[in-house]
């Protein structure tokens, strides 16, 4: 298959994109400057914390300067050092605002080094670094990351704790000038008072008292100023799917949605999107911890994919985000790697069941067959319907049950989750439900509902499993019952293929348990089984294997091997396995839960989200 660039372009992606993702561009300069900024920041902090050297050649000249200059210089050096430490990461990521702040702070730190510490070498290091920043200013052009004012609270807590610890060091590094023998409690009280600009219980001889007071006051002022700045600066919200974007994506899915089973998940409303120049293809993404995560294959015409990929890479470059793709197909991986120079690694396999080939007959399906028959004998019945065929009252009950039966505090899912149920625009989605009337039915807010499966469209003749929820008090095997019911009713709904869960590292688990597997493979399988205590790795593989699917490999696309740990952590955050946000009472409502009107129906819907098996 020959793939060319979208629009009136031919050949391959421009050299600028290849240069960005391949190989060593002048990224070494920001990395070097960032590391140097960390070093200079530590030197400035040390210069402000520890007593000045009295054996320098500049000491005699410095003594004739105004007496308060020494304490002021100590506070300036300390403040500049802490701020440089905070800016170092932004400099490594090419951030323009971090560059501007560093260009101002480095000369200030150099002056403090010269006046307070009398260190010509320290001042020269700061000025040299400032010169490098100015000379390579074109390398620092990255736009700000998505942000909110909640970072002000995090800054207050973290920087406040750091200031408290650093203040204890400042109070304790002048043993020869301390009056008496103050206790740890007295020193801690002195630090707390000093951060707010008041005199504490610890007394010092000579000018040391002023040095400590100015240094503690500088730390307190720094914490307050940075917190106020973060609280009142303009927000840069994360990219969200607009109504116009959603309409365009649905049009692409109507034409090309049958190519990728993950295509419909691009309609999650907590994702951003970039379109190719002609609008015939798109890449949806979310930014997590500085990683620009795309999921699945690009949406739209395969011939237009390169244009959308180029726009994606341009956006990553503009913000200095780390580009990555989670769960793309083999074809998608080939296009991504060829057009951008990124690398690909097999992540796992997607279980796909062909409806025409599925049957409960045979020895291989005996366990599933017996489980389903037993549950049916216990009085359970199933219903498989499209969303548009379910009444609003029953749909509200299903939404409530799905939310209440969620097994985790946070919603999980990103690459294979839609994040909502029953939105008016999702009328083609399919819901399979299990019902059983009992003595609790009349009092239950869910009625006789016992389990729910939610599928999203996969083109016109397929569907992808998005969510599985069940009442924990129901009989075991609800998920198996509903999957079998969905496969049996699929022909009535025009469905020929069903995508089940994604099984990470499926091939390693399968090969590792076979006869003749080597020690490395067995060790890798053992590690995966160990990790399955917290992540559903082995359990999802075994659950999917019950239905005798065909396995479709899925890949992660990344820039360099050193990016993999960061990408893995960001993916775990996106999927909901790691939560580094605010505690639940303080978290803001998830934007993806807000329904949108469509041409044929309107109506509100409560918050919902995805879940693993």
Coordinates of C-alpha atoms in Angstrom, one line a residue:
X1 CA 0.0 0.0 0.0
X2 CA 1.4 3.3 -1.0
X3 CA 0.8 6.2 1.4
X4 CA 1.5 9.8 0.6
X5 CA 1.1 13.0 2.5
X6 CA -2.3 14.6 2.9
X7 CA -3.2 17.6 0.8
X8 CA -1.2 18.4 -2.3
X9 CA 2.0 17.0 -0.9
X10 CA 4.0 14.0 -1.9
X11 CA 6.9 12.1 -0.7
X12 CA 7.6 11.9 3.0
X13 CA 7.2 14.2 6.0
X14 CA 9.3 17.3 5.9
X15 CA 12.8 17.1 7.3
X16 CA 11.9 19.3 10.2
X17 CA 9.6 16.6 11.6
X18 CA 12.2 13.8 11.0
X19 CA 14.8 15.9 12.6
X20 CA 12.6 16.4 15.7
X21 CA 11.9 12.8 16.3
X22 CA 15.1 11.2 15.0
X23 CA 18.1 12.2 16.1
X24 CA 20.1 14.3 18.0
X25 CA 18.7 17.7 17.4
X26 CA 20.1 20.6 19.5
X27 CA 18.1 19.1 22.4
X28 CA 21.5 18.6 24.1
X29 CA 21.7 22.4 24.7
X30 CA 18.5 22.7 26.8
X31 CA 19.3 19.4 28.6
X32 CA 22.8 20.7 29.4
X33 CA 21.5 24.1 30.4
X34 CA 18.8 22.5 32.6
X35 CA 21.4 20.4 34.4
X36 CA 23.7 23.4 34.8
X37 CA 20.8 25.4 36.2
X38 CA 20.2 22.8 38.8
X39 CA 23.9 22.9 39.8
X40 CA 23.9 26.7 39.9
X41 CA 20.7 26.7 42.0
X42 CA 22.3 24.3 44.5
X43 CA 25.4 26.5 44.7
X44 CA 23.2 29.6 45.3
X45 CA 21.2 27.8 48.0
X46 CA 24.4 26.7 49.7
X47 CA 25.8 30.2 49.4
X48 CA 22.7 31.6 51.1
X49 CA 22.5 28.9 53.8
X50 CA 26.0 28.4 55.0
X51 CA 28.2 31.1 56.7
X52 CA 30.4 33.1 54.3
X53 CA 34.0 32.3 53.8
X54 CA 36.3 34.8 55.6
X55 CA 39.5 33.9 53.8
X56 CA 38.7 35.3 50.3
X57 CA 40.6 38.2 48.8
X58 CA 37.4 40.2 48.4
X59 CA 36.6 40.1 52.1
X60 CA 38.4 43.3 53.0
X61 CA 36.6 45.2 50.2
X62 CA 33.3 43.7 51.1
X63 CA 33.6 44.8 54.7
X64 CA 33.4 48.5 53.7
X65 CA 30.0 47.9 52.1
X66 CA 26.8 48.8 54.1
X67 CA 26.4 46.3 56.9
X68 CA 22.9 45.2 55.9
X69 CA 24.1 44.1 52.4
X70 CA 25.4 40.8 53.7
X71 CA 22.1 39.5 55.0
X72 CA 20.2 40.9 52.0
X73 CA 22.7 39.1 49.7
X74 CA 22.2 35.9 51.6
X75 CA 18.5 36.1 51.2
X76 CA 18.8 37.0 47.5
X77 CA 21.2 34.1 46.9
X78 CA 18.9 31.7 48.6
X79 CA 15.8 32.8 46.8
X80 CA 17.5 32.8 43.4
X81 CA 18.8 29.3 44.0
X82 CA 15.4 27.8 45.0
X83 CA 13.8 29.5 41.9
X84 CA 16.5 28.1 39.6
X85 CA 15.9 24.6 41.0
X86 CA 12.2 25.0 40.2
X87 CA 13.0 26.3 36.6
X88 CA 15.5 23.6 35.7
X89 CA 12.9 21.1 34.5
X90 CA 11.1 23.8 32.4
X91 CA 14.5 24.6 30.8
X92 CA 15.1 21.0 29.9
X93 CA 11.7 21.0 28.1
X94 CA 12.5 24.2 26.1
X95 CA 9.9 26.3 27.9
X96 CA 10.0 30.0 27.0
X97 CA 8.8 31.3 30.3
X98 CA 11.4 29.3 32.2
X99 CA 14.0 30.8 29.9
X100 CA 12.8 34.4 30.6
X101 CA 12.8 33.8 34.4
X102 CA 16.3 32.2 34.4
X103 CA 17.8 35.0 32.4
X104 CA 16.7 37.4 35.1
X105 CA 17.6 35.2 38.1
X106 CA 21.1 34.1 37.0
X107 CA 22.6 37.6 37.1
X108 CA 20.9 38.2 40.5
X109 CA 22.4 34.9 41.8
X110 CA 25.8 35.9 40.4
X111 CA 25.6 39.3 42.3
X112 CA 24.7 37.5 45.5
X113 CA 27.5 35.1 45.1
X114 CA 30.0 37.9 44.6
X115 CA 28.7 40.1 47.4
X116 CA 27.9 37.5 50.1
X117 CA 30.1 34.6 49.4
X118 CA 32.9 36.6 47.7
X119 CA 33.1 33.8 45.1
X120 CA 34.3 35.0 41.7
X121 CA 34.1 31.5 40.4
X122 CA 30.4 31.1 41.5
X123 CA 29.5 34.4 39.8
X124 CA 31.3 33.4 36.6
X125 CA 29.5 30.1 36.5
X126 CA 26.1 31.9 36.8
X127 CA 27.0 34.5 34.2
X128 CA 28.4 31.8 31.8
X129 CA 25.1 29.9 32.0
X130 CA 23.2 33.1 31.4
X131 CA 25.3 33.7 28.3
X132 CA 24.5 30.2 27.0
X133 CA 20.8 30.8 27.6
X134 CA 20.9 34.1 25.6
X135 CA 23.0 32.6 22.8
X136 CA 20.7 29.6 22.3
X137 CA 17.4 31.5 23.0
X138 CA 15.9 30.1 19.8
X139 CA 15.9 26.7 21.4
X140 CA 13.5 27.8 24.2
X141 CA 10.3 28.5 22.4
X142 CA 7.9 25.8 23.8
X143 CA 4.4 26.9 24.7
X144 CA 2.9 26.4 28.2
X145 CA 1.4 23.1 29.3
X146 CA -2.2 22.7 30.2
X147 CA -2.6 23.8 33.7
X148 CA -5.1 24.9 36.4
X149 CA -5.1 26.9 39.6
X150 CA -4.9 23.7 41.6
X151 CA -1.2 23.8 41.1
X152 CA -1.1 26.8 43.5
X153 CA -2.2 24.5 46.3
X154 CA 0.4 21.9 45.4
X155 CA 3.1 24.6 45.2
X156 CA 2.1 25.9 48.7
X157 CA 2.3 22.4 50.2
X158 CA 5.5 21.3 48.6
X159 CA 7.4 24.5 48.6
X160 CA 6.2 25.2 52.1
X161 CA 7.5 21.9 53.3
X162 CA 10.8 22.5 51.5
X163 CA 11.1 25.9 53.1
X164 CA 10.5 24.5 56.5
X165 CA 13.3 21.9 56.1
X166 CA 15.7 24.4 54.6
X167 CA 14.9 26.9 57.3
X168 CA 15.8 24.3 60.0
X169 CA 19.2 24.0 58.3
X170 CA 19.6 27.8 58.2
X171 CA 18.8 28.0 61.9
X172 CA 21.2 25.2 62.8
X173 CA 24.4 26.0 60.7
X174 CA 25.5 28.9 63.0
X175 CA 26.4 26.9 66.2
X176 CA 29.2 29.4 67.2
X177 CA 26.8 32.4 67.2
X178 CA 23.8 30.8 68.9
X179 CA 23.0 32.2 72.4
X180 CA 22.3 29.3 74.8
X181 CA 21.2 25.8 73.7
X182 CA 17.7 26.0 72.0
X183 CA 15.8 22.7 71.5
X184 CA 14.5 21.3 68.3
X185 CA 11.1 22.7 69.2
X186 CA 12.5 26.1 69.7
X187 CA 14.3 26.0 66.4
X188 CA 11.2 24.8 64.6
X189 CA 9.2 27.6 66.2
X190 CA 11.9 30.1 65.1
X191 CA 11.6 28.8 61.5
X192 CA 7.8 29.1 61.5
X193 CA 7.9 32.6 62.9
X194 CA 10.7 33.6 60.5
X195 CA 8.8 32.4 57.5
X196 CA 6.1 34.9 58.4
X197 CA 8.6 37.7 59.1
X198 CA 8.5 37.6 62.9
X199 CA 11.3 37.1 65.4
X200 CA 11.5 33.6 67.0
X201 CA 12.9 32.3 70.3
X202 CA 16.4 31.5 69.0
X203 CA 18.9 34.3 69.6
X204 CA 22.2 34.9 67.7
X205 CA 25.2 37.1 68.4
X206 CA 26.2 39.8 65.9
X207 CA 24.9 40.2 62.4
X208 CA 24.0 36.4 62.2
X209 CA 20.6 37.2 63.6
X210 CA 19.9 39.5 60.6
X211 CA 21.2 36.9 58.2
X212 CA 18.9 34.2 59.5
X213 CA 15.9 36.5 59.7
X214 CA 16.4 37.7 56.1
X215 CA 16.9 34.2 54.8
X216 CA 13.8 32.8 56.5
X217 CA 11.8 35.8 55.4
X218 CA 13.0 35.3 51.8
X219 CA 11.8 31.7 51.9
X220 CA 8.4 32.6 53.3
X221 CA 8.0 35.4 50.8
X222 CA 9.1 33.1 47.9
X223 CA 6.5 30.6 48.9
X224 CA 3.8 33.2 49.2
X225 CA 4.7 35.0 45.9
X226 CA 4.9 31.8 43.8
X227 CA 1.6 30.5 45.3
X228 CA -0.2 33.8 44.5
X229 CA 1.3 33.8 41.0
X230 CA 0.1 30.3 40.3
X231 CA -3.3 31.1 41.8
X232 CA -4.0 34.2 39.7
X233 CA -2.2 33.4 36.4
X234 CA -4.5 32.7 33.5
X235 CA -5.5 29.0 33.1
X236 CA -4.4 27.0 30.1
X237 CA -7.0 24.2 30.1
X238 CA -6.3 20.9 28.5
X239 CA -7.5 20.4 25.0
X240 CA -11.1 19.1 24.9
X241 CA -13.2 17.8 22.1
X242 CA -15.5 20.6 20.9
X243 CA -18.9 20.0 19.4
X244 CA -17.5 20.9 15.9
X245 CA -14.6 18.5 16.4
X246 CA -17.0 15.7 17.4
X247 CA -19.2 16.3 14.3
X248 CA -16.2 16.1 12.1
X249 CA -14.9 12.9 13.8
X250 CA -18.3 11.2 13.5
X251 CA -18.3 12.0 9.8
X252 CA -14.9 10.3 9.4
X253 CA -16.0 7.3 11.5
X254 CA -19.1 6.9 9.3
X255 CA -16.8 6.5 6.3
X256 CA -13.8 4.8 7.8
X257 CA -14.9 3.5 11.2
X258 CA -14.8 -0.1 10.2
X259 CA -11.0 -0.1 9.9
X260 CA -10.1 0.1 13.6
X261 CA -12.0 -1.3 16.5
X262 CA -10.7 1.5 18.7
X263 CA -12.0 4.3 16.4
X264 CA -15.1 5.2 18.3
X265 CA -13.1 5.8 21.5
X266 CA -11.7 8.8 19.8
X267 CA -15.0 10.5 20.7
X268 CA -14.0 10.7 24.4
X269 CA -14.6 14.3 25.3
X270 CA -11.5 14.7 27.4
X271 CA -9.3 14.3 24.4
X272 CA -7.9 16.9 22.0
X273 CA -7.7 16.4 18.3
X274 CA -5.6 17.5 15.3
X275 CA -6.8 17.2 11.8
X276 CA -4.9 16.7 8.6
X277 CA -4.7 19.7 6.2
X278 CA -7.6 18.4 4.1
X279 CA -9.6 17.2 7.1
X280 CA -9.7 13.6 5.8
X281 CA -7.9 12.2 8.9
X282 CA -7.4 13.1 12.5
X283 CA -5.3 12.0 15.6
X284 CA -6.9 12.3 19.0
X285 CA -4.7 12.7 22.1
X286 CA -4.5 13.6 25.7
X287 CA -1.6 15.3 27.4
X288 CA -0.5 13.6 30.7
X289 CA 2.6 14.6 32.7
X290 CA 4.2 16.2 29.6
X291 CA 3.4 13.1 27.4
X292 CA 1.2 13.6 24.3
X293 CA -0.6 10.3 24.2
X294 CA -2.5 9.2 21.1
X295 CA -4.6 6.1 21.3
X296 CA -5.4 3.6 18.5
X297 CA -4.9 4.4 14.8
X298 CA -5.5 7.8 13.2
X299 CA -9.2 8.3 12.3
X300 CA -10.1 8.6 8.6
X301 CA -8.6 7.9 5.2
X302 CA -5.4 5.9 5.5
X303 CA -3.9 7.9 2.6
X304 CA -4.4 11.1 4.7
X305 CA -2.9 9.7 7.9
X306 CA 0.6 11.2 7.3
X307 CA -0.9 14.7 7.2
X308 CA -2.6 14.2 10.6
X309 CA 0.5 12.6 12.0
X310 CA 2.6 15.6 10.9
X311 CA 0.2 18.0 12.7
X312 CA 0.4 15.8 15.8
X313 CA 4.2 16.0 15.8
X314 CA 4.2 19.7 15.2
X315 CA 1.9 20.2 18.2
X316 CA 4.2 18.0 20.3
X317 CA 7.2 20.0 19.2
X318 CA 5.5 23.4 19.9
X319 CA 4.8 22.4 23.5
X320 CA 7.9 20.2 24.0
X321 CA 5.7 17.3 24.8
X322 CA 6.9 13.7 24.5
X323 CA 5.0 12.0 21.6
X324 CA 3.6 8.5 22.1
X325 CA 0.9 6.3 20.7
X326 CA -0.8 3.6 22.8
X327 CA -2.6 0.6 21.2
X328 CA -2.2 1.2 17.5
X329 CA -2.6 -1.7 15.1
X330 CA 0.2 -3.1 13.0
X331 CA -0.7 -1.0 10.0
X332 CA -0.9 2.1 12.2
X333 CA 2.5 1.3 13.7
X334 CA 4.0 0.9 10.3
X335 CA 2.7 4.3 9.2
X336 CA 3.8 6.1 12.4
X337 CA 7.3 4.6 12.3
X338 CA 7.8 5.2 8.6
X339 CA 6.5 8.8 8.6
X340 CA 8.1 10.1 11.8
X341 CA 11.1 7.8 12.6
X342 CA 9.5 6.8 15.9
X343 CA 10.0 3.2 17.1
X344 CA 7.4 0.6 18.0
X345 CA 7.1 -2.1 20.6
X346 CA 4.4 -4.8 20.8
X347 CA 2.2 -4.1 23.8
X348 CA -0.3 -6.9 23.8
X349 CA -3.1 -8.3 21.9
X350 CA -6.8 -7.5 21.3
X351 CA -9.3 -10.4 21.4
X352 CA -11.6 -10.3 18.4
X353 CA -14.4 -12.9 18.0
X354 CA -15.9 -13.6 14.6
X355 CA -19.6 -14.1 15.2
X356 CA -20.1 -16.6 12.4
X357 CA -17.4 -18.9 13.9
X358 CA -18.5 -18.7 17.5
X359 CA -20.2 -21.6 19.1
X360 CA -20.6 -23.1 22.6
X361 CA -20.2 -26.6 21.2
X362 CA -17.1 -28.6 21.7
X363 CA -14.8 -29.6 24.6
X364 CA -12.8 -26.2 24.5
X365 CA -16.0 -24.3 25.4
X366 CA -17.3 -26.8 28.0
X367 CA -16.5 -24.5 31.0
X368 CA -18.2 -21.5 29.5
X369 CA -21.2 -23.6 28.3
X370 CA -21.7 -25.1 31.7
X371 CA -21.4 -21.8 33.5
X372 CA -24.0 -20.1 31.2
X373 CA -26.4 -23.0 31.5
X374 CA -26.1 -23.0 35.3
X375 CA -26.8 -19.2 35.5
X376 CA -29.8 -19.5 33.1
X377 CA -31.2 -22.3 35.3
X378 CA -31.0 -19.9 38.3
X379 CA -33.5 -17.6 36.7
X380 CA -31.4 -15.0 34.9
X381 CA -32.5 -13.6 31.6
X382 CA -30.6 -11.3 29.2
X383 CA -31.5 -8.5 26.9
X384 CA -29.3 -7.1 24.1
X385 CA -30.4 -3.7 22.6
X386 CA -29.2 -0.5 21.1
X387 CA -29.1 2.6 23.2
X388 CA -31.8 4.3 21.1
X389 CA -34.2 1.4 21.8
X390 CA -34.0 1.7 25.6
X391 CA -36.4 4.0 27.5
X392 CA -35.0 6.9 29.5
X393 CA -36.2 5.5 32.8
X394 CA -34.4 2.2 32.3
X395 CA -31.4 4.0 30.8
X396 CA -31.1 6.1 34.0
X397 CA -31.3 3.0 36.1
X398 CA -28.5 1.4 34.0
X399 CA -26.3 4.5 34.4
X400 CA -26.8 4.6 38.1
X401 CA -26.0 0.9 38.4
X402 CA -22.8 1.2 36.3
X403 CA -21.6 4.1 38.5
X404 CA -22.4 2.4 41.8
X405 CA -20.9 -1.0 40.8
X406 CA -17.6 0.5 39.7
X407 CA -14.9 -1.3 41.7
X408 CA -12.5 1.6 42.0
X409 CA -12.6 5.1 43.3
X410 CA -11.5 6.5 40.0
X411 CA -12.7 5.9 36.5
X412 CA -10.4 3.7 34.5
X413 CA -9.8 3.6 30.8
X414 CA -8.4 5.8 28.0
X415 CA -7.5 3.8 24.9
X416 CA -10.5 1.5 25.0
X417 CA -13.1 3.5 27.0
X418 CA -15.7 6.0 26.0
X419 CA -16.4 7.4 29.5
X420 CA -20.2 7.7 29.2
X421 CA -23.3 5.6 28.8
X422 CA -26.5 6.6 27.0
X423 CA -25.5 9.9 25.4
X424 CA -28.1 10.9 22.8
X425 CA -25.4 11.1 20.2
X426 CA -24.4 7.4 20.9
X427 CA -27.7 5.8 19.8
X428 CA -25.8 3.0 17.9
X429 CA -24.1 1.8 21.0
X430 CA -25.3 -1.6 22.3
X431 CA -26.1 -2.5 25.9
X432 CA -26.4 -6.1 27.1
X433 CA -28.1 -6.5 30.5
X434 CA -28.8 -9.4 32.9
X435 CA -32.0 -9.5 34.9
X436 CA -33.3 -11.5 37.8
X437 CA -36.4 -10.8 39.9
X438 CA -35.9 -11.6 43.7
X439 CA -37.1 -10.4 47.1
X440 CA -34.9 -7.3 46.9
X441 CA -36.1 -6.1 43.4
X442 CA -38.9 -3.8 44.7
X443 CA -36.5 -2.0 47.1
X444 CA -33.5 -1.9 44.8
X445 CA -32.7 1.3 42.9
X446 CA -31.6 -0.9 40.0
X447 CA -34.8 -3.0 39.9
X448 CA -34.0 -6.5 38.7
X449 CA -30.8 -5.4 36.9
X450 CA -27.8 -7.5 37.8
X451 CA -25.1 -6.8 35.2
X452 CA -24.3 -4.5 32.3
X453 CA -22.1 -4.7 29.3
X454 CA -21.7 -1.6 27.0
X455 CA -20.4 -1.9 23.4
X456 CA -19.5 0.9 21.0
X457 CA -19.8 0.7 17.2
X458 CA -17.0 -0.7 15.1
X459 CA -18.0 0.4 11.7
X460 CA -21.4 -0.8 10.5
X461 CA -20.9 -4.5 11.2
X462 CA -18.9 -4.7 14.4
X463 CA -18.8 -3.6 18.1
X464 CA -16.1 -3.1 20.7
X465 CA -16.6 -3.9 24.4
X466 CA -16.3 -0.7 26.4
X467 CA -17.5 -1.5 29.9
X468 CA -18.4 -4.5 32.1
X469 CA -20.2 -3.9 35.4
X470 CA -22.1 -6.3 37.7
X471 CA -23.8 -6.5 41.0
X472 CA -21.3 -8.1 43.4
X473 CA -24.2 -10.0 45.1
X474 CA -25.1 -11.6 41.8
X475 CA -24.0 -15.1 40.9
X476 CA -20.5 -15.5 39.4
X477 CA -20.3 -15.6 35.7
X478 CA -22.4 -12.6 34.8
X479 CA -19.8 -11.3 32.3
X480 CA -19.5 -14.6 30.6
X481 CA -23.3 -14.8 30.4
X482 CA -23.6 -11.4 28.8
X483 CA -20.8 -11.9 26.3
X484 CA -22.3 -15.2 25.1
X485 CA -25.8 -13.5 24.9
X486 CA -24.3 -10.6 22.9
X487 CA -22.6 -13.0 20.5
X488 CA -25.8 -14.9 20.0
X489 CA -27.8 -11.8 19.4
X490 CA -25.2 -10.1 17.2
X491 CA -26.6 -11.3 13.8
X492 CA -30.0 -9.8 14.7
X493 CA -28.2 -6.4 15.1
X494 CA -26.1 -6.8 12.0
X495 CA -22.9 -7.4 13.9
X496 CA -20.3 -9.8 12.4
X497 CA -17.3 -9.2 14.7
X498 CA -16.9 -8.3 18.3
X499 CA -13.8 -6.9 20.0
X500 CA -13.3 -7.9 23.6
X501 CA -10.8 -6.7 26.1
X502 CA -7.2 -5.9 25.4
X503 CA -4.7 -8.3 27.0
X504 CA -1.3 -6.8 27.8
X505 CA 1.7 -9.0 27.1
X506 CA -0.5 -11.8 26.0
X507 CA 2.1 -13.5 23.8
X508 CA 4.6 -13.5 26.7
X509 CA 2.1 -15.2 29.0
X510 CA 1.1 -17.7 26.4
X511 CA 4.7 -18.7 25.3
X512 CA 6.0 -18.6 28.9
X513 CA 3.7 -21.4 30.0
X514 CA 4.5 -23.7 27.1
X515 CA 6.9 -26.7 27.3
X516 CA 10.5 -25.7 26.4
X517 CA 10.2 -22.0 27.4
X518 CA 13.6 -20.6 28.3
X519 CA 14.5 -19.2 31.7
X520 CA 14.3 -15.6 30.5
X521 CA 10.7 -16.1 29.1
X522 CA 9.7 -18.0 32.2
X523 CA 11.1 -15.2 34.4
X524 CA 9.3 -12.5 32.4
X525 CA 6.0 -14.5 32.7
X526 CA 6.6 -14.9 36.5
X527 CA 7.0 -11.1 36.8
X528 CA 3.8 -10.5 34.8
X529 CA 1.9 -12.9 37.1
X530 CA 3.3 -11.1 40.1
X531 CA 2.2 -7.7 38.7
X532 CA -1.3 -9.2 38.1
X533 CA -1.9 -8.8 41.8
X534 CA -2.4 -5.1 41.1
X535 CA -3.0 -4.9 37.4
X536 CA -5.4 -7.2 35.5
X537 CA -2.8 -8.8 33.2
X538 CA -3.1 -12.5 33.5
X539 CA -6.8 -12.4 34.5
X540 CA -7.8 -10.5 31.3
X541 CA -5.8 -12.8 29.1
X542 CA -7.5 -15.9 30.6
X543 CA -10.9 -14.3 30.5
X544 CA -10.6 -13.4 26.8
X545 CA -9.2 -16.8 25.9
X546 CA -12.4 -18.5 27.1
X547 CA -14.2 -17.3 23.9
X548 CA -11.5 -18.7 21.5
X549 CA -10.8 -15.3 19.8
X550 CA -8.3 -14.4 17.2
X551 CA -5.6 -12.2 18.6
X552 CA -4.7 -8.9 16.9
X553 CA -1.4 -7.4 18.1
X554 CA -1.3 -3.8 19.4
X555 CA 1.7 -1.6 19.7
X556 CA 3.1 1.3 21.6
X557 CA 5.0 3.9 19.5
X558 CA 7.7 6.0 21.2
X559 CA 10.7 8.2 20.4
X560 CA 13.5 6.7 22.4
X561 CA 13.9 3.9 24.9
X562 CA 14.6 6.4 27.7
X563 CA 11.1 7.8 27.2
X564 CA 9.4 4.5 27.9
X565 CA 9.3 4.8 31.7
X566 CA 7.8 8.3 31.4
X567 CA 5.3 7.1 28.8
X568 CA 4.4 4.1 30.9
X569 CA 3.7 6.2 33.9
X570 CA 1.6 8.7 31.8
X571 CA -0.3 5.8 30.3
X572 CA -1.1 4.4 33.7
X573 CA -2.3 7.8 34.8
X574 CA -4.5 8.1 31.7
X575 CA -5.9 4.6 32.2
X576 CA -6.7 5.4 35.8
X577 CA -4.3 2.9 37.5
X578 CA -2.2 5.7 39.0
X579 CA -4.0 8.8 40.5
X580 CA -1.7 11.7 41.3
X581 CA -4.5 14.3 41.3
X582 CA -6.4 15.9 44.1
X583 CA -8.3 13.9 46.7
X584 CA -11.8 13.0 45.5
X585 CA -13.7 15.6 47.6
X586 CA -11.6 18.4 45.9
X587 CA -11.6 17.0 42.4
X588 CA -13.6 18.8 39.8
X589 CA -16.3 17.1 37.8
X590 CA -15.0 15.1 34.8
X591 CA -15.8 17.1 31.7
X592 CA -16.3 14.0 29.5
X593 CA -19.5 13.2 31.4
X594 CA -21.4 16.2 30.0
X595 CA -23.8 15.0 27.3
X596 CA -24.3 17.0 24.1
X597 CA -27.4 17.4 22.1
X598 CA -27.7 15.8 18.7
X599 CA -30.1 16.3 15.8
X600 CA -32.6 13.7 16.8
X601 CA -32.6 13.7 20.6
X602 CA -31.7 15.7 23.7
X603 CA -31.4 14.8 27.3
X604 CA -29.0 15.0 30.3
X605 CA -27.0 12.1 31.6
X606 CA -25.1 11.6 34.8
X607 CA -21.4 10.9 35.1
X608 CA -20.1 7.6 33.9
X609 CA -16.8 6.0 33.1
X610 CA -15.0 2.9 31.9
X611 CA -14.0 -0.1 33.8
X612 CA -11.9 -3.2 33.2
X613 CA -13.3 -6.6 33.6

